[in-house]
Amino acid sequence: MTPPREQAGPTDVLGDDAAVRIFRTMATIRSAENRIIRGLNSGELTMTFYTVRGQEAIPSAIGEHLHREDYMVTTYRGLHDCIAKGVPLDELFAEMCGKFTGTSKGKGGPMHLSDPHSGLMVTTGVVGGGLPIAVGLALSSKLRGDGRVTVVNFGDGATSIGATHEAVNLAALWQLPIVFVCQNNQYGEHTKFADYTRSSSLAERFAGYGLSALSVDGNSIPAMSAAAEAAIAQARSGEGPTFLECMTYRLGGHSFGSTTEYMDPAELAQAEADEPVGRNRRWLVEERGIAEDVLQQLEAEVEAEVDAAIEFAKSSDPPPASELLTDVFSRMEAAPK
């Protein structure tokens, strides 16, 4: 049985180009969320939306080490995962707005996003429901020997679901090429982590299934990148799965319109002060020597890209009535006699 690893520290082995690429993805995610929130507040946009503020560093660092053909499974709180996996912004926003130009012709919407061309295979609205699907994808990769790695994202609340434990157990037993990414944002919907488990470390709990498991600072680009690189390399080389407990904090209510009254104000304020976009921006400037004007230009570029994608989505048409039954039912032809 593989023992749990120690808490992963901020090992700084990234080159400047990779660090800036990861930050660019984070800035895109933050800009996208800000633009969606503005649109929802003004009535310009109408959709179900679950905030990802505070979780930007996790998929951004992971995405740096994935191939386009690698698989990803995410949850309804998955805007950041979709962007980090490379789903085109215009098609992503169009799908979220229910438009025909979206990744699923507007039929999936914001809670059921998928884009197989980018490797984003499914978004599940069922807590913990993505892990068995991801295990199936990883099993298919192993049987075919195609070299793909599957990454499945889920929140800490999903670790109380039976399907999660069944999936992790099978992945460890079969040594599948999969990385389990628990984005531990400290809340399962409205319930604080300490109020639904006596476990102080999910990594230690899941190490009991006989796979590599570690807890990592989910707000740190270098720490997340080092952990993701090792886990993905292990999976790709056939050495089995890894469980990553990525420690972060959800900087908002459960969904758009939710309050944060159930959160400890002092704890929330401390988490806000350590939020990953600002923290890693300071790290790039102060410790990596990246020029301020480089980051300002980058931020202006991603904001323009997000604005253009939103305009594309707004100007697109919804699916026509002729699409009502397309992609829903398959016609069963009678077998020849």
mmCIF file of C-alpha atoms in Angstrom:
data_model
loop_
_atom_site.group_PDB
_atom_site.id
_atom_site.type_symbol
_atom_site.label_atom_id
_atom_site.label_comp_id
_atom_site.label_asym_id
_atom_site.label_seq_id
_atom_site.Cartn_x
_atom_site.Cartn_y
_atom_site.Cartn_z
ATOM 1 C CA MET A 1 0.000 0.000 0.000
ATOM 2 C CA THR A 2 1.332 3.427 -0.933
ATOM 3 C CA PRO A 3 1.532 5.641 2.173
ATOM 4 C CA PRO A 4 0.195 9.204 2.109
ATOM 5 C CA ARG A 5 2.749 11.807 1.155
ATOM 6 C CA GLU A 6 3.481 14.808 3.305
ATOM 7 C CA GLN A 7 1.854 18.178 2.697
ATOM 8 C CA ALA A 8 3.322 19.412 -0.578
ATOM 9 C CA GLY A 9 5.213 22.686 -0.147
ATOM 10 C CA PRO A 10 5.676 25.476 -2.675
ATOM 11 C CA THR A 11 8.553 23.921 -4.601
ATOM 12 C CA ASP A 12 9.507 26.586 -7.161
ATOM 13 C CA VAL A 13 10.810 24.669 -10.176
ATOM 14 C CA LEU A 14 8.675 26.349 -12.836
ATOM 15 C CA GLY A 15 10.192 28.348 -15.619
ATOM 16 C CA ASP A 16 8.959 31.907 -16.045
ATOM 17 C CA ASP A 17 7.085 31.160 -19.273
ATOM 18 C CA ALA A 18 5.102 28.330 -17.685
ATOM 19 C CA ALA A 19 4.371 30.382 -14.575
ATOM 20 C CA VAL A 20 3.039 33.250 -16.668
ATOM 21 C CA ARG A 21 0.947 30.859 -18.788
ATOM 22 C CA ILE A 22 -0.656 29.448 -15.649
ATOM 23 C CA PHE A 23 -1.342 32.952 -14.358
ATOM 24 C CA ARG A 24 -2.861 33.909 -17.705
ATOM 25 C CA THR A 25 -5.333 31.056 -17.366
ATOM 26 C CA MET A 26 -6.128 32.191 -13.823
ATOM 27 C CA ALA A 27 -6.675 35.762 -15.019
ATOM 28 C CA THR A 28 -8.981 34.497 -17.772
ATOM 29 C CA ILE A 29 -11.034 32.550 -15.242
ATOM 30 C CA ARG A 30 -11.316 35.547 -12.919
ATOM 31 C CA SER A 31 -12.250 37.869 -15.785
ATOM 32 C CA ALA A 32 -14.850 35.382 -17.044
ATOM 33 C CA GLU A 33 -16.471 35.055 -13.632
ATOM 34 C CA ASN A 34 -16.501 38.819 -13.088
ATOM 35 C CA ARG A 35 -18.137 39.350 -16.495
ATOM 36 C CA ILE A 36 -20.766 36.680 -15.868
ATOM 37 C CA ILE A 37 -21.591 38.146 -12.456
ATOM 38 C CA ARG A 38 -21.972 41.628 -13.966
ATOM 39 C CA GLY A 39 -24.253 40.214 -16.638
ATOM 40 C CA LEU A 40 -26.382 38.342 -14.118
ATOM 41 C CA ASN A 41 -26.680 41.350 -11.813
ATOM 42 C CA SER A 42 -27.800 43.602 -14.668
ATOM 43 C CA GLY A 43 -30.186 41.080 -16.227
ATOM 44 C CA GLU A 44 -28.088 40.976 -19.390
ATOM 45 C CA LEU A 45 -27.454 37.250 -18.827
ATOM 46 C CA THR A 46 -29.707 34.557 -17.413
ATOM 47 C CA MET A 47 -28.257 31.255 -16.264
ATOM 48 C CA THR A 48 -27.515 29.104 -13.256
ATOM 49 C CA PHE A 49 -24.028 29.915 -12.021
ATOM 50 C CA TYR A 50 -21.773 28.552 -9.286
ATOM 51 C CA THR A 51 -18.849 30.745 -8.300
ATOM 52 C CA VAL A 52 -15.279 29.482 -8.680
ATOM 53 C CA ARG A 53 -13.626 32.515 -7.100
ATOM 54 C CA GLY A 54 -10.760 31.292 -4.928
ATOM 55 C CA GLN A 55 -10.203 28.076 -6.882
ATOM 56 C CA GLU A 56 -8.513 29.470 -10.018
ATOM 57 C CA ALA A 57 -4.998 28.158 -9.387
ATOM 58 C CA ILE A 58 -5.970 24.485 -9.153
ATOM 59 C CA PRO A 59 -7.092 23.689 -12.728
ATOM 60 C CA SER A 60 -4.795 26.323 -14.231
ATOM 61 C CA ALA A 61 -1.720 24.531 -12.893
ATOM 62 C CA ILE A 62 -3.107 21.106 -13.780
ATOM 63 C CA GLY A 63 -3.950 22.191 -17.328
ATOM 64 C CA GLU A 64 -0.337 23.215 -17.938
ATOM 65 C CA HIS A 65 0.656 19.522 -17.743
ATOM 66 C CA LEU A 66 -2.222 17.935 -19.658
ATOM 67 C CA HIS A 67 -2.431 17.108 -23.366
ATOM 68 C CA ARG A 68 -5.427 18.218 -25.382
ATOM 69 C CA GLU A 69 -6.499 14.604 -25.886
ATOM 70 C CA ASP A 70 -6.406 13.859 -22.138
ATOM 71 C CA TYR A 71 -9.812 13.514 -20.524
ATOM 72 C CA MET A 72 -11.376 15.769 -17.909
ATOM 73 C CA VAL A 73 -14.578 15.396 -15.897
ATOM 74 C CA THR A 74 -15.895 18.251 -13.791
ATOM 75 C CA THR A 75 -18.887 19.427 -11.762
ATOM 76 C CA TYR A 76 -21.492 22.165 -12.019
ATOM 77 C CA ARG A 77 -18.921 24.398 -10.241
ATOM 78 C CA GLY A 78 -16.607 23.992 -13.192
ATOM 79 C CA LEU A 79 -16.135 27.210 -15.172
ATOM 80 C CA HIS A 80 -12.467 27.262 -14.196
ATOM 81 C CA ASP A 81 -11.942 23.609 -15.167
ATOM 82 C CA CYS A 82 -13.515 24.171 -18.593
ATOM 83 C CA ILE A 83 -11.340 27.193 -19.338
ATOM 84 C CA ALA A 84 -8.173 25.491 -18.096
ATOM 85 C CA LYS A 85 -8.858 22.442 -20.307
ATOM 86 C CA GLY A 86 -8.970 24.697 -23.359
ATOM 87 C CA VAL A 87 -12.670 24.902 -24.200
ATOM 88 C CA PRO A 88 -12.997 27.889 -26.616
ATOM 89 C CA LEU A 89 -14.446 30.867 -24.755
ATOM 90 C CA ASP A 90 -17.008 31.802 -27.387
ATOM 91 C CA GLU A 91 -18.434 28.273 -27.565
ATOM 92 C CA LEU A 92 -18.295 27.946 -23.780
ATOM 93 C CA PHE A 93 -20.275 31.119 -23.116
ATOM 94 C CA ALA A 94 -22.689 30.337 -25.939
ATOM 95 C CA GLU A 95 -23.449 26.982 -24.333
ATOM 96 C CA MET A 96 -23.905 28.581 -20.930
ATOM 97 C CA CYS A 97 -26.409 30.968 -22.524
ATOM 98 C CA GLY A 98 -28.270 28.143 -24.299
ATOM 99 C CA LYS A 99 -27.230 29.156 -27.819
ATOM 100 C CA PHE A 100 -26.920 26.976 -30.914
ATOM 101 C CA THR A 101 -23.248 27.952 -31.343
ATOM 102 C CA GLY A 102 -22.406 26.392 -27.986
ATOM 103 C CA THR A 103 -20.362 23.260 -27.423
ATOM 104 C CA SER A 104 -23.555 21.154 -27.229
ATOM 105 C CA LYS A 105 -25.760 23.349 -29.424
ATOM 106 C CA GLY A 106 -27.166 25.026 -26.337
ATOM 107 C CA LYS A 107 -28.733 21.810 -25.062
ATOM 108 C CA GLY A 108 -26.444 21.202 -22.101
ATOM 109 C CA GLY A 109 -26.343 24.636 -20.569
ATOM 110 C CA PRO A 110 -24.080 25.753 -17.720
ATOM 111 C CA MET A 111 -24.502 22.619 -15.568
ATOM 112 C CA HIS A 112 -23.908 20.034 -18.304
ATOM 113 C CA LEU A 113 -21.000 21.415 -20.298
ATOM 114 C CA SER A 114 -18.993 19.110 -22.530
ATOM 115 C CA ASP A 115 -16.506 19.571 -25.346
ATOM 116 C CA PRO A 116 -14.843 16.298 -26.379
ATOM 117 C CA HIS A 117 -12.677 18.210 -28.885
ATOM 118 C CA SER A 118 -10.930 19.784 -25.888
ATOM 119 C CA GLY A 119 -11.062 16.627 -23.773
ATOM 120 C CA LEU A 120 -13.825 17.974 -21.506
ATOM 121 C CA MET A 121 -15.984 14.861 -21.514
ATOM 122 C CA VAL A 122 -18.777 15.609 -19.087
ATOM 123 C CA THR A 123 -20.002 17.996 -16.412
ATOM 124 C CA THR A 124 -22.204 16.339 -13.837
ATOM 125 C CA GLY A 125 -24.822 18.008 -11.690
ATOM 126 C CA VAL A 126 -24.821 15.051 -9.284
ATOM 127 C CA VAL A 127 -22.413 15.424 -6.360
ATOM 128 C CA GLY A 128 -19.821 12.657 -6.658
ATOM 129 C CA GLY A 129 -21.403 11.439 -9.886
ATOM 130 C CA GLY A 130 -18.400 12.261 -12.046
ATOM 131 C CA LEU A 131 -15.958 9.860 -10.423
ATOM 132 C CA PRO A 132 -17.443 6.573 -11.721
ATOM 133 C CA ILE A 133 -17.639 8.110 -15.208
ATOM 134 C CA ALA A 134 -13.996 9.170 -14.979
ATOM 135 C CA VAL A 135 -12.968 5.697 -13.858
ATOM 136 C CA GLY A 136 -14.707 4.307 -16.949
ATOM 137 C CA LEU A 137 -12.790 6.726 -19.168
ATOM 138 C CA ALA A 138 -9.504 5.787 -17.510
ATOM 139 C CA LEU A 139 -10.257 2.086 -17.831
ATOM 140 C CA SER A 140 -10.925 2.521 -21.541
ATOM 141 C CA SER A 141 -7.588 4.314 -21.925
ATOM 142 C CA LYS A 142 -5.756 1.520 -20.153
ATOM 143 C CA LEU A 143 -7.439 -1.184 -22.224
ATOM 144 C CA ARG A 144 -6.704 0.644 -25.474
ATOM 145 C CA GLY A 145 -3.220 1.711 -24.408
ATOM 146 C CA ASP A 146 -3.786 5.197 -25.825
ATOM 147 C CA GLY A 147 -1.632 7.018 -23.247
ATOM 148 C CA ARG A 148 -4.416 9.351 -22.137
ATOM 149 C CA VAL A 149 -4.716 10.558 -18.556
ATOM 150 C CA THR A 150 -8.098 11.305 -16.977
ATOM 151 C CA VAL A 151 -8.486 14.116 -14.433
ATOM 152 C CA VAL A 152 -11.688 14.253 -12.399
ATOM 153 C CA ASN A 153 -12.525 17.337 -10.337
ATOM 154 C CA PHE A 154 -14.887 17.347 -7.368
ATOM 155 C CA GLY A 155 -15.461 19.223 -4.132
ATOM 156 C CA ASP A 156 -14.770 18.090 -0.589
ATOM 157 C CA GLY A 157 -18.485 17.436 -0.113
ATOM 158 C CA ALA A 158 -18.313 14.652 -2.707
ATOM 159 C CA THR A 159 -15.980 12.660 -0.454
ATOM 160 C CA SER A 160 -19.005 11.698 1.664
ATOM 161 C CA ILE A 161 -20.705 10.049 -1.329
ATOM 162 C CA GLY A 162 -20.477 6.268 -1.665
ATOM 163 C CA ALA A 163 -19.766 6.380 -5.408
ATOM 164 C CA THR A 164 -16.599 8.381 -4.701
ATOM 165 C CA HIS A 165 -15.169 5.631 -2.520
ATOM 166 C CA GLU A 166 -16.164 2.890 -4.945
ATOM 167 C CA ALA A 167 -14.511 4.766 -7.814
ATOM 168 C CA VAL A 168 -11.264 5.440 -5.951
ATOM 169 C CA ASN A 169 -11.071 1.845 -4.762
ATOM 170 C CA LEU A 170 -11.472 0.445 -8.295
ATOM 171 C CA ALA A 171 -8.966 2.914 -9.744
ATOM 172 C CA ALA A 172 -6.377 1.859 -7.168
ATOM 173 C CA LEU A 173 -7.145 -1.839 -7.640
ATOM 174 C CA TRP A 174 -6.843 -1.623 -11.426
ATOM 175 C CA GLN A 175 -3.973 0.919 -11.371
ATOM 176 C CA LEU A 176 -5.779 3.247 -13.745
ATOM 177 C CA PRO A 177 -4.281 6.383 -15.365
ATOM 178 C CA ILE A 178 -6.398 8.851 -13.392
ATOM 179 C CA VAL A 179 -5.866 11.822 -11.083
ATOM 180 C CA PHE A 180 -8.553 12.501 -8.485
ATOM 181 C CA VAL A 181 -8.595 16.254 -7.817
ATOM 182 C CA CYS A 182 -10.499 17.168 -4.670
ATOM 183 C CA GLN A 183 -10.870 20.946 -4.678
ATOM 184 C CA ASN A 184 -11.305 21.302 -0.927
ATOM 185 C CA ASN A 185 -12.955 24.721 -0.653
ATOM 186 C CA GLN A 186 -14.021 24.031 2.949
ATOM 187 C CA TYR A 187 -17.756 23.822 2.268
ATOM 188 C CA GLY A 188 -20.140 21.120 1.078
ATOM 189 C CA GLU A 189 -22.868 23.417 -0.220
ATOM 190 C CA HIS A 190 -23.704 25.322 3.025
ATOM 191 C CA THR A 191 -22.004 22.955 5.480
ATOM 192 C CA LYS A 192 -18.530 23.647 6.840
ATOM 193 C CA PHE A 193 -15.922 20.897 6.406
ATOM 194 C CA ALA A 194 -15.506 20.358 10.160
ATOM 195 C CA ASP A 195 -19.264 19.955 10.582
ATOM 196 C CA TYR A 196 -19.575 16.850 8.388
ATOM 197 C CA THR A 197 -16.371 14.884 9.037
ATOM 198 C CA ARG A 198 -13.914 14.182 11.844
ATOM 199 C CA SER A 199 -11.162 13.752 9.260
ATOM 200 C CA SER A 200 -8.541 16.467 9.357
ATOM 201 C CA SER A 201 -7.038 15.283 6.057
ATOM 202 C CA LEU A 202 -8.919 13.782 3.135
ATOM 203 C CA ALA A 203 -5.597 12.734 1.609
ATOM 204 C CA GLU A 204 -4.893 10.548 4.641
ATOM 205 C CA ARG A 205 -8.389 9.060 4.473
ATOM 206 C CA PHE A 206 -8.149 8.129 0.792
ATOM 207 C CA ALA A 207 -4.590 6.811 1.063
ATOM 208 C CA GLY A 208 -6.251 3.840 2.735
ATOM 209 C CA TYR A 209 -7.359 2.633 -0.684
ATOM 210 C CA GLY A 210 -3.752 2.029 -1.663
ATOM 211 C CA LEU A 211 -2.994 4.927 -3.998
ATOM 212 C CA SER A 212 -0.699 7.933 -3.802
ATOM 213 C CA ALA A 213 -2.387 10.731 -1.876
ATOM 214 C CA LEU A 214 -1.250 14.163 -0.804
ATOM 215 C CA SER A 215 -2.530 17.489 0.393
ATOM 216 C CA VAL A 216 -1.286 20.530 -1.500
ATOM 217 C CA ASP A 217 -1.640 24.301 -1.233
ATOM 218 C CA GLY A 218 -4.286 24.897 -3.878
ATOM 219 C CA ASN A 219 -3.635 28.656 -3.920
ATOM 220 C CA SER A 220 0.027 28.347 -4.933
ATOM 221 C CA ILE A 221 1.092 28.106 -8.574
ATOM 222 C CA PRO A 222 4.434 26.380 -7.824
ATOM 223 C CA ALA A 223 2.973 23.932 -5.295
ATOM 224 C CA MET A 224 0.030 23.010 -7.509
ATOM 225 C CA SER A 225 2.202 22.706 -10.612
ATOM 226 C CA ALA A 226 4.697 20.392 -8.904
ATOM 227 C CA ALA A 227 1.939 18.151 -7.513
ATOM 228 C CA ALA A 228 0.044 18.052 -10.812
ATOM 229 C CA GLU A 229 3.139 17.313 -12.862
ATOM 230 C CA ALA A 230 4.092 14.368 -10.636
ATOM 231 C CA ALA A 231 0.561 12.936 -10.511
ATOM 232 C CA ILE A 232 -0.008 13.201 -14.260
ATOM 233 C CA ALA A 233 3.410 11.712 -15.037
ATOM 234 C CA GLN A 234 2.696 8.809 -12.669
ATOM 235 C CA ALA A 235 -0.640 8.122 -14.333
ATOM 236 C CA ARG A 236 0.743 8.394 -17.850
ATOM 237 C CA SER A 237 3.602 6.009 -17.119
ATOM 238 C CA GLY A 238 1.226 3.312 -15.897
ATOM 239 C CA GLU A 239 2.128 3.647 -12.226
ATOM 240 C CA GLY A 240 -1.420 4.223 -11.074
ATOM 241 C CA PRO A 241 -3.681 6.950 -9.717
ATOM 242 C CA THR A 242 -3.137 9.858 -7.340
ATOM 243 C CA PHE A 243 -5.561 11.597 -4.991
ATOM 244 C CA LEU A 244 -4.809 15.324 -4.724
ATOM 245 C CA GLU A 245 -6.467 17.258 -1.913
ATOM 246 C CA CYS A 246 -6.094 20.844 -3.096
ATOM 247 C CA MET A 247 -6.626 23.171 -0.150
ATOM 248 C CA THR A 248 -8.403 26.419 -0.934
ATOM 249 C CA TYR A 249 -11.462 28.449 0.143
ATOM 250 C CA ARG A 250 -14.664 29.249 -1.685
ATOM 251 C CA LEU A 251 -14.907 33.054 -1.751
ATOM 252 C CA GLY A 252 -18.643 33.323 -2.178
ATOM 253 C CA GLY A 253 -21.958 31.673 -1.538
ATOM 254 C CA HIS A 254 -22.931 28.279 -2.886
ATOM 255 C CA SER A 255 -24.372 29.763 -6.079
ATOM 256 C CA PHE A 256 -25.157 33.130 -7.621
ATOM 257 C CA GLY A 257 -27.549 34.943 -5.312
ATOM 258 C CA SER A 258 -26.563 32.931 -2.223
ATOM 259 C CA THR A 259 -25.373 34.726 0.877
ATOM 260 C CA THR A 260 -22.242 33.990 2.933
ATOM 261 C CA GLU A 261 -23.971 34.421 6.295
ATOM 262 C CA TYR A 262 -23.138 30.848 7.294
ATOM 263 C CA MET A 263 -19.399 31.523 6.853
ATOM 264 C CA ASP A 264 -17.177 32.818 9.641
ATOM 265 C CA PRO A 265 -16.518 36.505 8.745
ATOM 266 C CA ALA A 266 -12.949 36.527 10.056
ATOM 267 C CA GLU A 267 -12.104 33.276 8.286
ATOM 268 C CA LEU A 268 -13.606 34.550 5.037
ATOM 269 C CA ALA A 269 -11.682 37.829 5.304
ATOM 270 C CA GLN A 270 -8.430 35.939 5.868
ATOM 271 C CA ALA A 271 -9.116 33.737 2.851
ATOM 272 C CA GLU A 272 -9.894 36.781 0.726
ATOM 273 C CA ALA A 273 -6.541 38.313 1.686
ATOM 274 C CA ASP A 274 -4.832 35.112 0.461
ATOM 275 C CA GLU A 275 -6.945 34.698 -2.696
ATOM 276 C CA PRO A 276 -4.925 33.031 -5.460
ATOM 277 C CA VAL A 277 -5.042 35.579 -8.294
ATOM 278 C CA GLY A 278 -3.693 38.456 -6.215
ATOM 279 C CA ARG A 279 -1.308 36.230 -4.287
ATOM 280 C CA ASN A 280 0.273 34.708 -7.385
ATOM 281 C CA ARG A 281 0.394 38.062 -9.165
ATOM 282 C CA ARG A 282 2.496 39.393 -6.279
ATOM 283 C CA TRP A 283 4.650 36.264 -6.396
ATOM 284 C CA LEU A 284 5.348 36.762 -10.103
ATOM 285 C CA VAL A 285 6.364 40.387 -9.609
ATOM 286 C CA GLU A 286 8.190 40.204 -6.283
ATOM 287 C CA GLU A 287 9.828 36.775 -6.439
ATOM 288 C CA ARG A 288 10.034 35.941 -10.132
ATOM 289 C CA GLY A 289 10.806 39.434 -11.416
ATOM 290 C CA ILE A 290 8.010 39.554 -14.010
ATOM 291 C CA ALA A 291 7.496 43.158 -15.111
ATOM 292 C CA GLU A 292 4.282 44.882 -14.071
ATOM 293 C CA ASP A 293 3.562 46.034 -17.621
ATOM 294 C CA VAL A 294 3.743 42.421 -18.858
ATOM 295 C CA LEU A 295 0.996 41.413 -16.450
ATOM 296 C CA GLN A 296 -1.092 44.493 -17.191
ATOM 297 C CA GLN A 297 -0.971 43.723 -20.920
ATOM 298 C CA LEU A 298 -1.874 40.094 -20.230
ATOM 299 C CA GLU A 299 -4.857 41.127 -18.108
ATOM 300 C CA ALA A 300 -6.060 43.567 -20.758
ATOM 301 C CA GLU A 301 -5.819 40.844 -23.414
ATOM 302 C CA VAL A 302 -7.852 38.284 -21.472
ATOM 303 C CA GLU A 303 -10.504 40.861 -20.574
ATOM 304 C CA ALA A 304 -10.904 41.712 -24.251
ATOM 305 C CA GLU A 305 -11.142 38.007 -25.128
ATOM 306 C CA VAL A 306 -13.829 37.455 -22.498
ATOM 307 C CA ASP A 307 -15.821 40.495 -23.642
ATOM 308 C CA ALA A 308 -15.676 39.313 -27.262
ATOM 309 C CA ALA A 309 -16.834 35.820 -26.259
ATOM 310 C CA ILE A 310 -19.775 37.215 -24.300
ATOM 311 C CA GLU A 311 -20.800 39.331 -27.292
ATOM 312 C CA PHE A 312 -20.558 36.251 -29.510
ATOM 313 C CA ALA A 313 -22.845 34.349 -27.151
ATOM 314 C CA LYS A 314 -25.352 37.209 -26.921
ATOM 315 C CA SER A 315 -25.526 37.595 -30.696
ATOM 316 C CA SER A 316 -25.974 33.866 -31.351
ATOM 317 C CA ASP A 317 -29.349 32.252 -31.925
ATOM 318 C CA PRO A 318 -30.949 29.623 -29.694
ATOM 319 C CA PRO A 319 -31.364 26.127 -31.131
ATOM 320 C CA PRO A 320 -34.117 26.005 -33.768
ATOM 321 C CA ALA A 321 -37.267 23.957 -33.210
ATOM 322 C CA SER A 322 -35.974 21.427 -35.751
ATOM 323 C CA GLU A 323 -33.279 20.465 -33.201
ATOM 324 C CA LEU A 324 -35.788 19.523 -30.523
ATOM 325 C CA LEU A 325 -35.382 15.766 -30.920
ATOM 326 C CA THR A 326 -31.920 15.748 -32.522
ATOM 327 C CA ASP A 327 -29.224 14.149 -30.328
ATOM 328 C CA VAL A 328 -31.930 12.976 -27.917
ATOM 329 C CA PHE A 329 -33.265 9.723 -29.343
ATOM 330 C CA SER A 330 -31.641 7.210 -31.664
ATOM 331 C CA ARG A 331 -33.686 5.432 -34.287
ATOM 332 C CA MET A 332 -33.643 1.666 -33.951
ATOM 333 C CA GLU A 333 -33.739 0.043 -37.394
ATOM 334 C CA ALA A 334 -35.335 -3.383 -37.676
ATOM 335 C CA ALA A 335 -32.796 -6.138 -38.056
ATOM 336 C CA PRO A 336 -32.837 -7.763 -41.523
ATOM 337 C CA LYS A 337 -34.671 -11.061 -41.662
#
